[in-house]
């Protein structure tokens, strides 16, 4: 694209390139993908779908392979502080130049096909990984599965973490409907491993229909993990099962798997920082199921807690608040500078009358106010990736 030199310029242009931010469907990206990879991608792929736990499961898988001689890549979204976070090869972010070169290559074959921001990033990831000659690439599904742009690749192992209610406008309003959308990443005669402890019937139904080799995690991992939360034991067990499915190509011994699982790290998943003698917890929980998990962790150490919170307007904010209210004593609400954000008046209206809430004009003011509060030694910042990103930028 003439005139686009920097990564910032490319991303600004892409944000206005397509009429819709979210526009599910494979026709557009399939057309461009087939030009870039007429014979498919030259590496083994693991595709990870699910409502919650995708990021953690990807981190577990990556951490194990980082302890081997295999070259491992991962594509994740959204990023927290830096767009380059989306593209990792052997634990290092792609450079601005590598990303811009990939965008330029996409542009050379795109013709007049309109691609979304996420479709551009998916194709860029595949190009970067191919040029880096990776052995294995882990692809985190952005939304759903069946119509998500990552599904343009025929995966070697499909991974489904869990199924909960989220993105109902796109995926349906029942676990069975959502399960059907997630099951779209399955392929005939290809392993699919699932970590949902109460899976919707639609998963097995779709597997039977197409002949996918579906298997469920029989027991969670029992070792000691660096990632906090009881749910991470299930995610770790799922990651281990996934890795075993590729043993025929990339053998990993059990000791390496255990070491990799137990050393895995992931930012903003019950991430704890000590700031001015206060315990500050960052968590990207952004739907009811994820907030329930966060609340369960807070309840293990019952103490007065102040929350800094915001959310996107298409979320069920009432249920998110209800899921964690027993463990929150006071709320500081912050605005988000994204077009899907709930405005302050709407946000306030989602709270019960008895809730102690205060509106802040900005994240930096909210954090300053929270850190000055003598009544609270614990502060939890959650509600969206955007909330955590804004907070980390203030506190970096």
PDB file of N, CA, C and O in Angstrom, residues 233-260:
ATOM      1  N   UNK A 233      -5.725 -25.854  36.454  1.00  0.00           N
ATOM      2  CA  UNK A 233      -5.370 -27.276  36.464  1.00  0.00           C
ATOM      3  C   UNK A 233      -6.038 -27.990  35.275  1.00  0.00           C
ATOM      4  O   UNK A 233      -5.437 -28.852  34.642  1.00  0.00           O
ATOM      5  N   UNK A 234      -7.281 -27.595  34.996  1.00  0.00           N
ATOM      6  CA  UNK A 234      -7.997 -28.186  33.853  1.00  0.00           C
ATOM      7  C   UNK A 234      -7.370 -27.745  32.539  1.00  0.00           C
ATOM      8  O   UNK A 234      -7.185 -28.552  31.617  1.00  0.00           O
ATOM      9  N   UNK A 235      -7.026 -26.461  32.453  1.00  0.00           N
ATOM     10  CA  UNK A 235      -6.386 -25.962  31.231  1.00  0.00           C
ATOM     11  C   UNK A 235      -5.036 -26.634  30.997  1.00  0.00           C
ATOM     12  O   UNK A 235      -4.674 -26.937  29.857  1.00  0.00           O
ATOM     13  N   UNK A 236      -4.292 -26.857  32.075  1.00  0.00           N
ATOM     14  CA  UNK A 236      -2.992 -27.521  31.956  1.00  0.00           C
ATOM     15  C   UNK A 236      -3.158 -28.964  31.500  1.00  0.00           C
ATOM     16  O   UNK A 236      -2.385 -29.466  30.669  1.00  0.00           O
ATOM     17  N   UNK A 237      -4.165 -29.652  32.034  1.00  0.00           N
ATOM     18  CA  UNK A 237      -4.447 -31.014  31.598  1.00  0.00           C
ATOM     19  C   UNK A 237      -4.814 -31.068  30.126  1.00  0.00           C
ATOM     20  O   UNK A 237      -4.418 -31.991  29.396  1.00  0.00           O
ATOM     21  N   UNK A 238      -5.560 -30.071  29.679  1.00  0.00           N
ATOM     22  CA  UNK A 238      -5.938 -29.973  28.269  1.00  0.00           C
ATOM     23  C   UNK A 238      -4.713 -29.753  27.392  1.00  0.00           C
ATOM     24  O   UNK A 238      -4.553 -30.384  26.335  1.00  0.00           O
ATOM     25  N   UNK A 239      -3.819 -28.859  27.819  1.00  0.00           N
ATOM     26  CA  UNK A 239      -2.593 -28.591  27.063  1.00  0.00           C
ATOM     27  C   UNK A 239      -1.738 -29.849  26.944  1.00  0.00           C
ATOM     28  O   UNK A 239      -1.199 -30.158  25.868  1.00  0.00           O
ATOM     29  N   UNK A 240      -1.626 -30.597  28.037  1.00  0.00           N
ATOM     30  CA  UNK A 240      -0.825 -31.827  28.022  1.00  0.00           C
ATOM     31  C   UNK A 240      -1.416 -32.846  27.052  1.00  0.00           C
ATOM     32  O   UNK A 240      -0.677 -33.512  26.308  1.00  0.00           O
ATOM     33  N   UNK A 241      -2.739 -32.971  27.046  1.00  0.00           N
ATOM     34  CA  UNK A 241      -3.397 -33.907  26.137  1.00  0.00           C
ATOM     35  C   UNK A 241      -3.176 -33.505  24.685  1.00  0.00           C
ATOM     36  O   UNK A 241      -2.912 -34.349  23.825  1.00  0.00           O
ATOM     37  N   UNK A 242      -3.242 -32.214  24.418  1.00  0.00           N
ATOM     38  CA  UNK A 242      -2.979 -31.697  23.070  1.00  0.00           C
ATOM     39  C   UNK A 242      -1.573 -32.074  22.614  1.00  0.00           C
ATOM     40  O   UNK A 242      -1.375 -32.562  21.490  1.00  0.00           O
ATOM     41  N   UNK A 243      -0.598 -31.839  23.469  1.00  0.00           N
ATOM     42  CA  UNK A 243       0.803 -32.109  23.120  1.00  0.00           C
ATOM     43  C   UNK A 243       1.014 -33.597  22.827  1.00  0.00           C
ATOM     44  O   UNK A 243       1.748 -33.963  21.898  1.00  0.00           O
ATOM     45  N   UNK A 244       0.341 -34.455  23.587  1.00  0.00           N
ATOM     46  CA  UNK A 244       0.457 -35.894  23.370  1.00  0.00           C
ATOM     47  C   UNK A 244      -0.084 -36.300  21.998  1.00  0.00           C
ATOM     48  O   UNK A 244       0.387 -37.281  21.399  1.00  0.00           O
ATOM     49  N   UNK A 245      -1.067 -35.565  21.496  1.00  0.00           N
ATOM     50  CA  UNK A 245      -1.639 -35.891  20.187  1.00  0.00           C
ATOM     51  C   UNK A 245      -0.649 -35.642  19.055  1.00  0.00           C
ATOM     52  O   UNK A 245      -0.828 -36.153  17.946  1.00  0.00           O
ATOM     53  N   UNK A 246       0.382 -34.839  19.305  1.00  0.00           N
ATOM     54  CA  UNK A 246       1.396 -34.570  18.282  1.00  0.00           C
ATOM     55  C   UNK A 246       2.680 -35.356  18.524  1.00  0.00           C
ATOM     56  O   UNK A 246       3.688 -35.100  17.867  1.00  0.00           O
ATOM     57  N   UNK A 247       2.639 -36.309  19.451  1.00  0.00           N
ATOM     58  CA  UNK A 247       3.831 -37.086  19.779  1.00  0.00           C
ATOM     59  C   UNK A 247       4.419 -37.809  18.565  1.00  0.00           C
ATOM     60  O   UNK A 247       5.632 -38.007  18.477  1.00  0.00           O
ATOM     61  N   UNK A 248       3.552 -38.176  17.633  1.00  0.00           N
ATOM     62  CA  UNK A 248       4.032 -38.920  16.463  1.00  0.00           C
ATOM     63  C   UNK A 248       4.927 -38.064  15.571  1.00  0.00           C
ATOM     64  O   UNK A 248       5.730 -38.595  14.795  1.00  0.00           O
ATOM     65  N   UNK A 249       4.809 -36.744  15.697  1.00  0.00           N
ATOM     66  CA  UNK A 249       5.640 -35.831  14.899  1.00  0.00           C
ATOM     67  C   UNK A 249       6.656 -35.080  15.752  1.00  0.00           C
ATOM     68  O   UNK A 249       7.786 -34.846  15.329  1.00  0.00           O
ATOM     69  N   UNK A 250       6.229 -34.695  16.942  1.00  0.00           N
ATOM     70  CA  UNK A 250       7.066 -33.880  17.826  1.00  0.00           C
ATOM     71  C   UNK A 250       6.997 -34.464  19.239  1.00  0.00           C
ATOM     72  O   UNK A 250       6.221 -33.996  20.076  1.00  0.00           O
ATOM     73  N   UNK A 251       7.795 -35.479  19.473  1.00  0.00           N
ATOM     74  CA  UNK A 251       7.747 -36.183  20.752  1.00  0.00           C
ATOM     75  C   UNK A 251       8.301 -35.316  21.880  1.00  0.00           C
ATOM     76  O   UNK A 251       9.360 -34.691  21.742  1.00  0.00           O
ATOM     77  N   UNK A 252       7.571 -35.272  22.988  1.00  0.00           N
ATOM     78  CA  UNK A 252       7.989 -34.533  24.184  1.00  0.00           C
ATOM     79  C   UNK A 252       7.832 -35.459  25.383  1.00  0.00           C
ATOM     80  O   UNK A 252       6.749 -36.009  25.609  1.00  0.00           O
ATOM     81  N   UNK A 253       8.893 -35.628  26.156  1.00  0.00           N
ATOM     82  CA  UNK A 253       8.815 -36.537  27.304  1.00  0.00           C
ATOM     83  C   UNK A 253       8.008 -35.906  28.433  1.00  0.00           C
ATOM     84  O   UNK A 253       7.826 -34.686  28.496  1.00  0.00           O
ATOM     85  N   UNK A 254       7.533 -36.762  29.345  1.00  0.00           N
ATOM     86  CA  UNK A 254       6.639 -36.302  30.414  1.00  0.00           C
ATOM     87  C   UNK A 254       7.289 -35.260  31.317  1.00  0.00           C
ATOM     88  O   UNK A 254       6.634 -34.295  31.737  1.00  0.00           O
ATOM     89  N   UNK A 255       8.570 -35.428  31.617  1.00  0.00           N
ATOM     90  CA  UNK A 255       9.250 -34.470  32.491  1.00  0.00           C
ATOM     91  C   UNK A 255       9.257 -33.075  31.889  1.00  0.00           C
ATOM     92  O   UNK A 255       9.008 -32.075  32.578  1.00  0.00           O
ATOM     93  N   UNK A 256       9.510 -32.992  30.588  1.00  0.00           N
ATOM     94  CA  UNK A 256       9.506 -31.697  29.905  1.00  0.00           C
ATOM     95  C   UNK A 256       8.105 -31.091  29.924  1.00  0.00           C
ATOM     96  O   UNK A 256       7.946 -29.872  30.107  1.00  0.00           O
ATOM     97  N   UNK A 257       7.098 -31.927  29.733  1.00  0.00           N
ATOM     98  CA  UNK A 257       5.715 -31.430  29.786  1.00  0.00           C
ATOM     99  C   UNK A 257       5.421 -30.856  31.170  1.00  0.00           C
ATOM    100  O   UNK A 257       4.892 -29.739  31.289  1.00  0.00           O
ATOM    101  N   UNK A 258       5.776 -31.575  32.216  1.00  0.00           N
ATOM    102  CA  UNK A 258       5.514 -31.081  33.582  1.00  0.00           C
ATOM    103  C   UNK A 258       6.245 -29.764  33.831  1.00  0.00           C
ATOM    104  O   UNK A 258       5.672 -28.811  34.378  1.00  0.00           O
ATOM    105  N   UNK A 259       7.506 -29.703  33.441  1.00  0.00           N
ATOM    106  CA  UNK A 259       8.293 -28.482  33.663  1.00  0.00           C
ATOM    107  C   UNK A 259       7.694 -27.304  32.892  1.00  0.00           C
ATOM    108  O   UNK A 259       7.628 -26.179  33.406  1.00  0.00           O
ATOM    109  N   UNK A 260       7.262 -27.570  31.676  1.00  0.00           N
ATOM    110  CA  UNK A 260       6.677 -26.510  30.859  1.00  0.00           C
ATOM    111  C   UNK A 260       5.370 -26.002  31.421  1.00  0.00           C
ATOM    112  O   UNK A 260       5.128 -24.784  31.490  1.00  0.00           O
TER     113      UNK A 260
END
